[in-house]
């Protein structure tokens, strides 16, 4: 897939210095969509006179004049049509001249009421079909002079442009970030440059003051600085780089780069660049036969096809291993190996087994002997299968005799069981009556003998 780029310019305002380029035969020219901030703050003044909006028009005119024979330009403005509406494409990407592009800018922004929906605009660009054409080298230049801001301001949205840049990069679009003037949100722009993969070498992404040095994006503070930044970006897009494409449209691919023993260009070694390296292709500086532009991507930890992505579509790197299985109870972990970019079967593990009554956790669920089968009439107790015993039936207790209180006789017809008041004790009946009778007779006999 070809490289795709987005350039974020925080208020493009160039000095109007012509951007020169040698005449080249047209080929599949790279596409550049200029996304221009039309917030009210673009009417702010610049050192030396003029507004940021006027400078942006001058810069865009110089850019499109200088590279019209090598780049297909389009235009997006935001907000569109006003307030905080996301940007809209007003000039489709194509072989447009500077007059057409400037016409798409329209009138200057109003004095107030236009804000900066930067993240929403980046997401709109992501849905623009020409930006997603993988057969073309596609770029986007976002021009903004401030912060992510809609009224009322929501602080939680500050870094949403960074996320949007990440989504663009995932779609194959690279973002180049340029900030202009003292009102930009440097921390957000620094993070956006890192997310885009275009951060400057040795930069500090934690910087938040536009006056700081060593930003990850390009901070331009005057028209000349912005003119140089745009020229550098355009040349990066159109100069020959080691990527398997005819960037400069001269009919040759990757000319001027070293060739390895297999006949492939060694991406990353550019004799025309100080130090002999092209930072944008650093994943391709390898002499292995499997690494070159257009090579099939392997799951080997290398960027085989030089598209800037290592092991695209792979779950793992071939030869990589990781533990697998369980170590609960009687189980033991095994090892998985990566084969052809995917994880293979787990080998060497002790897998769960049906539970056995032995005091161990064979099914590795954290419980011992649960569900162990001892057969009919048997149960697993303390790791052993034992017979089930039915406890003997206990005899029902004999009913206890009811005590009869002293002074109470048999039930009377009235149910009282007692004698009438003043009548004395009730006469005994039944066996007691016989005992009483014998007792009385005995007493009579004794009395007769004494006489």
CSV table of C-alpha atoms in Angstrom, one decimal:
chain,number,residue,atom,x,y,z
A,1,UNK,CA,0.0,0.0,0.0
A,2,UNK,CA,1.3,3.5,-0.8
A,3,UNK,CA,2.0,6.0,1.9
A,4,UNK,CA,-0.7,8.3,2.9
A,5,UNK,CA,0.0,11.5,4.8
A,6,UNK,CA,-1.9,14.2,6.6
A,7,UNK,CA,-0.1,17.5,7.3
A,8,UNK,CA,-1.5,19.5,10.3
A,9,UNK,CA,-0.6,23.2,10.0
A,10,UNK,CA,-1.7,25.4,12.8
A,11,UNK,CA,-2.6,28.4,10.8
A,12,UNK,CA,-0.7,28.2,7.5
A,13,UNK,CA,0.8,31.5,6.8
A,14,UNK,CA,3.6,31.4,4.3
A,15,UNK,CA,5.8,34.3,3.1
A,16,UNK,CA,4.7,33.8,-0.4
A,17,UNK,CA,8.1,32.5,-1.4
A,18,UNK,CA,7.6,30.5,-4.6
A,19,UNK,CA,7.9,26.7,-4.2
A,20,UNK,CA,9.9,25.5,-7.1
A,21,UNK,CA,9.9,22.1,-8.6
A,22,UNK,CA,11.5,20.8,-11.8
A,23,UNK,CA,9.1,19.9,-14.6
A,24,UNK,CA,8.4,16.1,-14.5
A,25,UNK,CA,6.3,13.9,-16.7
A,26,UNK,CA,3.0,13.1,-14.9
A,27,UNK,CA,2.5,9.7,-13.5
A,28,UNK,CA,0.2,8.5,-10.7
A,29,UNK,CA,0.6,11.8,-8.9
A,30,UNK,CA,0.2,11.8,-5.1
A,31,UNK,CA,-3.0,13.3,-3.8
A,32,UNK,CA,-3.0,16.1,-1.3
A,33,UNK,CA,-6.2,17.4,0.4
A,34,UNK,CA,-5.7,20.8,2.0
A,35,UNK,CA,-7.9,21.1,5.0
A,36,UNK,CA,-8.0,24.7,6.0
A,37,UNK,CA,-9.0,26.2,9.3
A,38,UNK,CA,-11.6,28.9,8.7
A,39,UNK,CA,-12.2,29.8,12.4
A,40,UNK,CA,-12.6,33.5,13.3
A,41,UNK,CA,-9.1,33.5,15.0
A,42,UNK,CA,-7.6,33.2,11.5
A,43,UNK,CA,-8.3,36.9,11.2
A,44,UNK,CA,-5.6,37.5,13.8
A,45,UNK,CA,-2.6,39.6,12.8
A,46,UNK,CA,0.9,38.4,12.0
A,47,UNK,CA,4.3,40.0,12.7
A,48,UNK,CA,5.0,42.2,9.7
A,49,UNK,CA,1.4,42.8,8.9
A,50,UNK,CA,-1.5,40.9,7.4
A,51,UNK,CA,-3.7,38.2,8.8
A,52,UNK,CA,-3.2,34.5,9.2
A,53,UNK,CA,-6.1,34.0,6.7
A,54,UNK,CA,-4.3,36.1,4.1
A,55,UNK,CA,-1.1,34.3,4.7
A,56,UNK,CA,-2.8,31.0,4.3
A,57,UNK,CA,-4.1,32.0,0.9
A,58,UNK,CA,-0.6,33.2,-0.2
A,59,UNK,CA,0.9,29.9,1.0
A,60,UNK,CA,-1.6,27.7,-0.7
A,61,UNK,CA,-1.2,29.7,-3.9
A,62,UNK,CA,2.5,29.3,-3.8
A,63,UNK,CA,2.3,25.6,-3.0
A,64,UNK,CA,-0.2,24.7,-5.8
A,65,UNK,CA,1.7,26.8,-8.3
A,66,UNK,CA,5.0,25.2,-7.5
A,67,UNK,CA,3.8,21.6,-7.5
A,68,UNK,CA,0.8,21.5,-9.8
A,69,UNK,CA,2.7,19.3,-12.3
A,70,UNK,CA,3.6,16.7,-9.6
A,71,UNK,CA,0.7,16.7,-7.1
A,72,UNK,CA,-3.1,16.4,-7.4
A,73,UNK,CA,-4.6,19.0,-4.9
A,74,UNK,CA,-8.0,19.2,-3.3
A,75,UNK,CA,-9.5,21.5,-0.6
A,76,UNK,CA,-11.5,21.0,2.6
A,77,UNK,CA,-12.5,23.9,4.8
A,78,UNK,CA,-13.7,23.9,8.4
A,79,UNK,CA,-16.0,24.7,10.0
A,80,UNK,CA,-18.4,24.4,7.1
A,81,UNK,CA,-20.5,26.3,6.6
A,82,UNK,CA,-20.0,28.1,9.9
A,83,UNK,CA,-20.0,27.9,13.8
A,84,UNK,CA,-18.7,24.4,14.7
A,85,UNK,CA,-19.8,22.3,11.8
A,86,UNK,CA,-17.3,19.6,10.6
A,87,UNK,CA,-15.3,20.5,7.5
A,88,UNK,CA,-16.5,19.7,4.0
A,89,UNK,CA,-14.6,19.1,0.7
A,90,UNK,CA,-15.2,22.1,-1.5
A,91,UNK,CA,-12.8,21.2,-4.3
A,92,UNK,CA,-12.3,17.5,-5.1
A,93,UNK,CA,-8.8,16.1,-5.3
A,94,UNK,CA,-7.5,16.3,-8.9
A,95,UNK,CA,-5.1,18.1,-11.3
A,96,UNK,CA,-6.4,21.5,-10.0
A,97,UNK,CA,-4.5,24.8,-10.4
A,98,UNK,CA,-4.0,27.5,-7.8
A,99,UNK,CA,-6.9,29.6,-9.0
A,100,UNK,CA,-9.4,26.7,-8.6
A,101,UNK,CA,-8.1,25.9,-5.1
A,102,UNK,CA,-8.2,29.5,-3.9
A,103,UNK,CA,-11.7,29.8,-5.3
A,104,UNK,CA,-12.8,27.0,-2.9
A,105,UNK,CA,-11.6,29.0,0.1
A,106,UNK,CA,-14.4,31.5,-0.4
A,107,UNK,CA,-14.7,34.7,1.7
A,108,UNK,CA,-12.6,35.3,4.9
A,109,UNK,CA,-14.1,33.9,8.1
A,110,UNK,CA,-16.5,36.2,10.2
A,111,UNK,CA,-15.1,38.3,13.0
A,112,UNK,CA,-16.6,35.9,15.5
A,113,UNK,CA,-18.7,32.7,15.9
A,114,UNK,CA,-16.6,30.3,13.8
A,115,UNK,CA,-14.8,27.7,16.0
A,116,UNK,CA,-12.3,24.9,15.5
A,117,UNK,CA,-13.8,21.4,15.1
A,118,UNK,CA,-10.4,19.8,14.2
A,119,UNK,CA,-11.1,16.2,15.3
A,120,UNK,CA,-14.6,16.2,13.6
A,121,UNK,CA,-13.0,17.4,10.4
A,122,UNK,CA,-10.3,14.7,10.4
A,123,UNK,CA,-13.0,12.1,10.8
A,124,UNK,CA,-14.9,13.6,7.8
A,125,UNK,CA,-11.7,13.3,5.8
A,126,UNK,CA,-11.6,9.6,6.7
A,127,UNK,CA,-14.9,9.1,4.9
A,128,UNK,CA,-13.8,10.8,1.7
A,129,UNK,CA,-13.3,8.0,-0.8
A,130,UNK,CA,-10.3,9.4,-2.7
A,131,UNK,CA,-8.3,9.4,0.6
A,132,UNK,CA,-8.8,5.7,0.9
A,133,UNK,CA,-7.5,4.7,-2.6
A,134,UNK,CA,-4.6,2.3,-1.8
A,135,UNK,CA,-3.3,2.5,-5.3
A,136,UNK,CA,-2.4,6.2,-4.9
A,137,UNK,CA,0.0,8.0,-2.7
A,138,UNK,CA,-2.5,10.1,-0.6
A,139,UNK,CA,-1.9,13.0,1.7
A,140,UNK,CA,-3.9,15.5,3.7
A,141,UNK,CA,-2.8,18.9,5.0
A,142,UNK,CA,-4.8,20.2,8.0
A,143,UNK,CA,-4.4,23.9,8.6
A,144,UNK,CA,-5.4,25.2,12.0
A,145,UNK,CA,-4.3,28.0,14.2
A,146,UNK,CA,-5.5,27.0,17.6
A,147,UNK,CA,-7.0,24.4,19.9
A,148,UNK,CA,-9.8,21.8,19.4
A,149,UNK,CA,-12.6,24.1,20.4
A,150,UNK,CA,-16.4,24.4,20.2
A,151,UNK,CA,-18.6,26.7,22.2
A,152,UNK,CA,-19.2,26.0,25.1
A,153,UNK,CA,-15.7,24.6,25.5
A,154,UNK,CA,-15.4,21.0,26.8
A,155,UNK,CA,-12.0,20.3,28.2
A,156,UNK,CA,-12.5,16.5,27.8
A,157,UNK,CA,-12.3,17.0,24.0
A,158,UNK,CA,-8.8,18.6,24.0
A,159,UNK,CA,-7.0,15.5,22.7
A,160,UNK,CA,-9.7,14.2,20.4
A,161,UNK,CA,-7.6,15.3,17.3
A,162,UNK,CA,-4.9,12.8,18.4
A,163,UNK,CA,-7.4,10.0,18.3
A,164,UNK,CA,-8.6,11.1,14.9
A,165,UNK,CA,-5.1,11.2,13.6
A,166,UNK,CA,-4.6,7.6,14.9
A,167,UNK,CA,-7.7,6.5,13.0
A,168,UNK,CA,-6.3,8.1,9.8
A,169,UNK,CA,-3.0,6.3,10.3
A,170,UNK,CA,-4.8,3.0,10.7
A,171,UNK,CA,-6.5,3.7,7.4
A,172,UNK,CA,-3.1,4.2,5.8
A,173,UNK,CA,-3.0,8.0,6.0
A,174,UNK,CA,0.1,9.6,7.5
A,175,UNK,CA,-0.3,13.0,9.3
A,176,UNK,CA,2.3,15.7,9.2
A,177,UNK,CA,1.8,18.4,11.8
A,178,UNK,CA,2.8,22.1,11.5
A,179,UNK,CA,1.8,24.6,14.1
A,180,UNK,CA,1.8,28.4,13.5
A,181,UNK,CA,1.9,31.2,16.0
A,182,UNK,CA,1.6,31.5,19.8
A,183,UNK,CA,-2.0,30.4,20.1
A,184,UNK,CA,-1.7,26.7,19.1
A,185,UNK,CA,-2.2,23.8,21.5
A,186,UNK,CA,1.4,22.5,21.3
A,187,UNK,CA,0.7,19.5,23.6
A,188,UNK,CA,-2.1,18.3,21.4
A,189,UNK,CA,-0.1,18.9,18.2
A,190,UNK,CA,3.0,17.1,19.7
A,191,UNK,CA,0.9,14.1,20.5
A,192,UNK,CA,-0.8,14.2,17.1
A,193,UNK,CA,2.6,14.1,15.4
A,194,UNK,CA,3.6,11.1,17.4
A,195,UNK,CA,0.3,9.3,16.7
A,196,UNK,CA,0.9,10.0,13.0
A,197,UNK,CA,4.4,8.6,13.0
A,198,UNK,CA,5.9,11.8,11.6
A,199,UNK,CA,7.3,13.1,14.9
A,200,UNK,CA,10.7,14.8,14.4
A,201,UNK,CA,13.8,12.9,15.5
A,202,UNK,CA,14.7,13.4,19.1
A,203,UNK,CA,11.6,15.5,19.9
A,204,UNK,CA,9.9,16.0,23.2
A,205,UNK,CA,6.2,15.2,23.0
A,206,UNK,CA,5.5,16.6,26.5
A,207,UNK,CA,6.1,20.2,25.5
A,208,UNK,CA,3.1,22.5,25.8
A,209,UNK,CA,4.4,26.0,25.0
A,210,UNK,CA,4.7,27.0,21.4
A,211,UNK,CA,7.8,29.0,22.3
A,212,UNK,CA,9.6,25.8,23.4
A,213,UNK,CA,12.2,24.2,21.2
A,214,UNK,CA,12.3,20.6,20.0
A,215,UNK,CA,8.7,20.0,19.3
A,216,UNK,CA,7.6,16.8,17.6
A,217,UNK,CA,5.6,18.8,15.0
A,218,UNK,CA,6.9,21.8,13.0
A,219,UNK,CA,6.4,25.0,14.9
A,220,UNK,CA,6.6,28.0,12.5
A,221,UNK,CA,6.5,31.5,14.0
A,222,UNK,CA,6.7,33.6,10.8
A,223,UNK,CA,5.8,33.5,7.1
A,224,UNK,CA,9.3,32.3,6.1
A,225,UNK,CA,9.2,29.4,8.5
A,226,UNK,CA,5.8,28.2,7.3
A,227,UNK,CA,6.9,28.6,3.6
A,228,UNK,CA,9.9,26.3,4.4
A,229,UNK,CA,7.7,23.8,6.2
A,230,UNK,CA,5.3,23.5,3.2
A,231,UNK,CA,8.1,23.2,0.8
A,232,UNK,CA,9.7,20.4,2.8
A,233,UNK,CA,6.5,18.5,3.0
A,234,UNK,CA,5.9,18.8,-0.8
A,235,UNK,CA,9.4,17.6,-1.5
A,236,UNK,CA,9.0,14.7,0.9
A,237,UNK,CA,5.9,13.7,-1.0
A,238,UNK,CA,7.4,14.0,-4.5
A,239,UNK,CA,11.1,13.3,-4.1
A,240,UNK,CA,12.2,9.8,-4.8
A,241,UNK,CA,12.2,7.7,-1.6
A,242,UNK,CA,12.8,4.0,-1.1
A,243,UNK,CA,9.3,2.7,-1.1
A,244,UNK,CA,8.8,0.8,-4.4
A,245,UNK,CA,7.1,3.7,-6.1
A,246,UNK,CA,8.1,6.2,-8.8
A,247,UNK,CA,7.7,9.2,-6.4
A,248,UNK,CA,9.3,11.8,-8.7
A,249,UNK,CA,7.5,10.5,-11.8
A,250,UNK,CA,10.7,10.1,-13.9
A,251,UNK,CA,9.9,6.6,-15.0
A,252,UNK,CA,12.3,5.0,-12.6
A,253,UNK,CA,11.6,3.4,-9.2
A,254,UNK,CA,13.8,3.9,-6.2
A,255,UNK,CA,16.7,5.2,-8.3
A,256,UNK,CA,19.8,6.2,-6.3
A,257,UNK,CA,19.4,3.7,-3.5
A,258,UNK,CA,21.6,0.7,-2.7
A,259,UNK,CA,20.8,-2.7,-4.0
A,260,UNK,CA,21.4,-5.9,-2.0
A,261,UNK,CA,22.8,-9.2,-3.3
A,262,UNK,CA,19.3,-10.3,-4.2
A,263,UNK,CA,18.7,-7.4,-6.5
A,264,UNK,CA,16.3,-5.5,-4.2
A,265,UNK,CA,16.7,-1.9,-3.2
A,266,UNK,CA,17.8,-1.7,0.4
A,267,UNK,CA,15.2,0.6,1.9
A,268,UNK,CA,16.4,2.9,4.6
A,269,UNK,CA,19.8,3.6,2.9
A,270,UNK,CA,19.6,6.8,0.9
A,271,UNK,CA,23.0,8.2,-0.1
A,272,UNK,CA,21.4,11.6,-0.7
A,273,UNK,CA,20.3,12.0,2.9
A,274,UNK,CA,22.8,12.9,5.7
A,275,UNK,CA,23.7,9.9,7.6
A,276,UNK,CA,22.6,7.6,4.7
A,277,UNK,CA,19.2,6.8,6.2
A,278,UNK,CA,15.6,7.6,5.4
A,279,UNK,CA,13.8,7.7,8.7
A,280,UNK,CA,10.5,7.1,7.1
A,281,UNK,CA,11.6,3.7,5.9
A,282,UNK,CA,13.8,2.5,8.8
A,283,UNK,CA,12.0,-0.8,9.1
A,284,UNK,CA,13.2,-1.8,5.7
A,285,UNK,CA,17.0,-1.4,6.0
A,286,UNK,CA,17.7,-5.1,5.8
A,287,UNK,CA,19.7,-7.1,3.3
A,288,UNK,CA,17.6,-10.2,3.8
A,289,UNK,CA,15.9,-11.5,0.6
A,290,UNK,CA,12.5,-11.5,2.4
A,291,UNK,CA,12.6,-7.8,3.0
A,292,UNK,CA,12.0,-5.4,0.1
A,293,UNK,CA,9.2,-3.3,-1.3
A,294,UNK,CA,6.4,-5.5,-2.6
A,295,UNK,CA,7.6,-8.6,-0.7
A,296,UNK,CA,4.9,-10.8,0.9
A,297,UNK,CA,4.5,-10.0,4.6
A,298,UNK,CA,5.7,-12.8,6.9
A,299,UNK,CA,5.1,-13.3,10.6
A,300,UNK,CA,8.8,-12.9,11.4
A,301,UNK,CA,9.1,-9.6,13.3
A,302,UNK,CA,10.2,-7.7,10.1
A,303,UNK,CA,8.5,-5.2,7.8
A,304,UNK,CA,8.9,-7.5,4.8
A,305,UNK,CA,7.0,-5.4,2.3
A,306,UNK,CA,8.4,-2.0,3.5
A,307,UNK,CA,4.9,-0.5,4.2
A,308,UNK,CA,5.8,0.7,7.7
A,309,UNK,CA,3.9,-2.1,9.4
A,310,UNK,CA,5.5,-5.1,11.0
A,311,UNK,CA,3.7,-8.5,10.8
A,312,UNK,CA,0.5,-7.1,9.5
A,313,UNK,CA,-2.4,-9.6,10.0
A,314,UNK,CA,-0.3,-11.9,12.3
A,315,UNK,CA,-1.4,-12.9,15.8
A,316,UNK,CA,2.2,-13.7,16.7
A,317,UNK,CA,5.7,-14.0,15.4
A,318,UNK,CA,6.8,-17.4,14.1
A,319,UNK,CA,8.9,-19.2,16.7
A,320,UNK,CA,7.4,-17.2,19.6
A,321,UNK,CA,6.0,-19.3,22.5
A,322,UNK,CA,3.7,-18.8,25.5
A,323,UNK,CA,2.3,-20.9,28.4
A,324,UNK,CA,-1.1,-22.5,28.0
A,325,UNK,CA,-3.4,-24.7,30.0
A,326,UNK,CA,-4.2,-24.6,33.7
A,327,UNK,CA,-2.2,-25.1,36.9
A,328,UNK,CA,-5.2,-25.6,39.2
A,329,UNK,CA,-5.4,-28.9,41.1
A,330,UNK,CA,-3.8,-31.9,39.2
A,331,UNK,CA,-3.4,-29.9,36.0
A,332,UNK,CA,-0.1,-28.6,34.7
A,333,UNK,CA,0.6,-25.8,32.1
A,334,UNK,CA,2.0,-26.6,28.7
A,335,UNK,CA,3.4,-24.5,25.9
A,336,UNK,CA,2.0,-23.0,22.7
A,337,UNK,CA,4.2,-22.1,19.7
A,338,UNK,CA,3.5,-19.6,16.9
A,339,UNK,CA,3.3,-21.2,13.5
A,340,UNK,CA,2.6,-19.2,10.4
A,341,UNK,CA,1.4,-16.3,12.4
A,342,UNK,CA,-1.0,-18.2,14.5
A,343,UNK,CA,-0.9,-19.9,17.9
A,344,UNK,CA,-0.7,-23.7,17.6
A,345,UNK,CA,-2.0,-26.5,19.9
A,346,UNK,CA,-1.1,-26.6,23.6
A,347,UNK,CA,1.6,-29.3,24.1
A,348,UNK,CA,3.1,-30.8,27.3
A,349,UNK,CA,0.1,-29.9,29.5
A,350,UNK,CA,-1.7,-32.1,32.0
A,351,UNK,CA,-5.3,-31.5,31.0
A,352,UNK,CA,-8.4,-31.8,33.2
A,353,UNK,CA,-9.7,-35.4,33.7
A,354,UNK,CA,-12.9,-36.8,35.2
A,355,UNK,CA,-12.9,-36.6,39.0
A,356,UNK,CA,-11.8,-39.7,40.8
A,357,UNK,CA,-12.3,-40.4,44.5
A,358,UNK,CA,-8.7,-40.1,45.7
A,359,UNK,CA,-8.4,-36.8,47.5
A,360,UNK,CA,-7.2,-34.9,44.4
A,361,UNK,CA,-8.7,-32.3,42.0
A,362,UNK,CA,-8.5,-34.1,38.7
A,363,UNK,CA,-11.0,-31.9,36.8
A,364,UNK,CA,-9.1,-28.8,38.0
A,365,UNK,CA,-12.1,-26.8,39.1
A,366,UNK,CA,-10.7,-26.0,42.5
A,367,UNK,CA,-12.7,-28.7,44.4
A,368,UNK,CA,-11.5,-32.1,45.5
A,369,UNK,CA,-13.5,-35.3,44.7
A,370,UNK,CA,-16.6,-33.3,43.8
A,371,UNK,CA,-18.7,-35.5,41.5
A,372,UNK,CA,-16.5,-38.6,41.9
A,373,UNK,CA,-18.4,-41.7,41.0
A,374,UNK,CA,-18.1,-44.5,43.5
A,375,UNK,CA,-21.0,-46.6,42.1
A,376,UNK,CA,-24.4,-47.5,43.5
A,377,UNK,CA,-24.7,-47.6,47.2
A,378,UNK,CA,-21.3,-46.0,47.8
A,379,UNK,CA,-20.1,-42.5,48.5
A,380,UNK,CA,-16.7,-40.7,48.4
A,381,UNK,CA,-15.6,-39.7,51.8
A,382,UNK,CA,-12.2,-38.3,52.6
A,383,UNK,CA,-10.7,-39.7,49.4
A,384,UNK,CA,-12.2,-43.2,49.7
A,385,UNK,CA,-15.3,-44.9,48.4
A,386,UNK,CA,-17.3,-46.3,51.3
A,387,UNK,CA,-20.6,-48.3,51.6
A,388,UNK,CA,-23.6,-46.3,52.4
A,389,UNK,CA,-25.1,-47.5,55.8
A,390,UNK,CA,-28.8,-47.0,56.7
A,391,UNK,CA,-29.2,-46.3,60.4
A,392,UNK,CA,-31.6,-48.8,62.3
A,393,UNK,CA,-35.1,-47.7,62.9
A,394,UNK,CA,-35.5,-46.5,66.5
A,395,UNK,CA,-38.6,-48.0,68.3
A,396,UNK,CA,-41.3,-45.6,69.1
A,397,UNK,CA,-41.3,-44.7,72.8
A,398,UNK,CA,-44.0,-46.2,75.1
A,399,UNK,CA,-46.6,-43.7,76.3
A,400,UNK,CA,-46.0,-42.7,79.8
A,401,UNK,CA,-48.9,-43.4,82.3
A,402,UNK,CA,-50.8,-40.4,83.3
A,403,UNK,CA,-50.3,-39.5,87.0
A,404,UNK,CA,-53.4,-39.1,89.0
A,405,UNK,CA,-53.1,-36.4,91.7
A,406,UNK,CA,-53.9,-37.2,95.2
A,407,UNK,CA,-57.3,-36.1,96.3
A,408,UNK,CA,-58.8,-36.8,92.9
A,409,UNK,CA,-61.2,-39.6,92.2
A,410,UNK,CA,-62.7,-41.1,89.1
A,411,UNK,CA,-64.5,-38.9,86.7
A,412,UNK,CA,-68.0,-38.1,87.8
A,413,UNK,CA,-70.9,-37.6,85.6
A,414,UNK,CA,-70.3,-33.9,85.6
A,415,UNK,CA,-66.7,-34.5,84.5
A,416,UNK,CA,-65.2,-32.9,87.7
A,417,UNK,CA,-63.4,-36.0,89.1
A,418,UNK,CA,-63.8,-34.6,92.6
A,419,UNK,CA,-66.3,-34.8,95.5
A,420,UNK,CA,-68.8,-32.3,96.4
A,421,UNK,CA,-67.7,-29.6,98.8
A,422,UNK,CA,-68.2,-30.7,102.4
A,423,UNK,CA,-68.9,-34.3,101.4
A,424,UNK,CA,-65.5,-35.6,102.3
A,425,UNK,CA,-63.3,-37.8,100.3
A,426,UNK,CA,-64.9,-39.7,97.5
A,427,UNK,CA,-65.4,-43.5,98.0
A,428,UNK,CA,-62.9,-45.6,96.2
A,429,UNK,CA,-63.9,-47.9,93.4
A,430,UNK,CA,-62.5,-50.8,91.6
A,431,UNK,CA,-59.4,-52.5,93.1
A,432,UNK,CA,-58.9,-49.8,95.5
A,433,UNK,CA,-62.4,-50.4,96.8
A,434,UNK,CA,-61.5,-54.2,97.4
A,435,UNK,CA,-58.3,-53.3,99.2
A,436,UNK,CA,-60.2,-50.9,101.4
A,437,UNK,CA,-62.9,-53.6,102.1
A,438,UNK,CA,-60.2,-56.1,103.1
A,439,UNK,CA,-58.5,-53.6,105.3
A,440,UNK,CA,-61.7,-52.8,107.1
A,441,UNK,CA,-62.4,-56.5,107.6
A,442,UNK,CA,-58.9,-57.0,109.0
A,443,UNK,CA,-59.3,-54.3,111.5
A,444,UNK,CA,-62.5,-55.8,112.7
A,445,UNK,CA,-60.9,-59.2,113.3
A,446,UNK,CA,-58.0,-57.7,115.3
A,447,UNK,CA,-60.4,-55.8,117.4
A,448,UNK,CA,-62.4,-58.9,118.2
A,449,UNK,CA,-59.2,-60.8,119.3
A,450,UNK,CA,-58.2,-58.0,121.6
A,451,UNK,CA,-61.4,-58.2,123.3
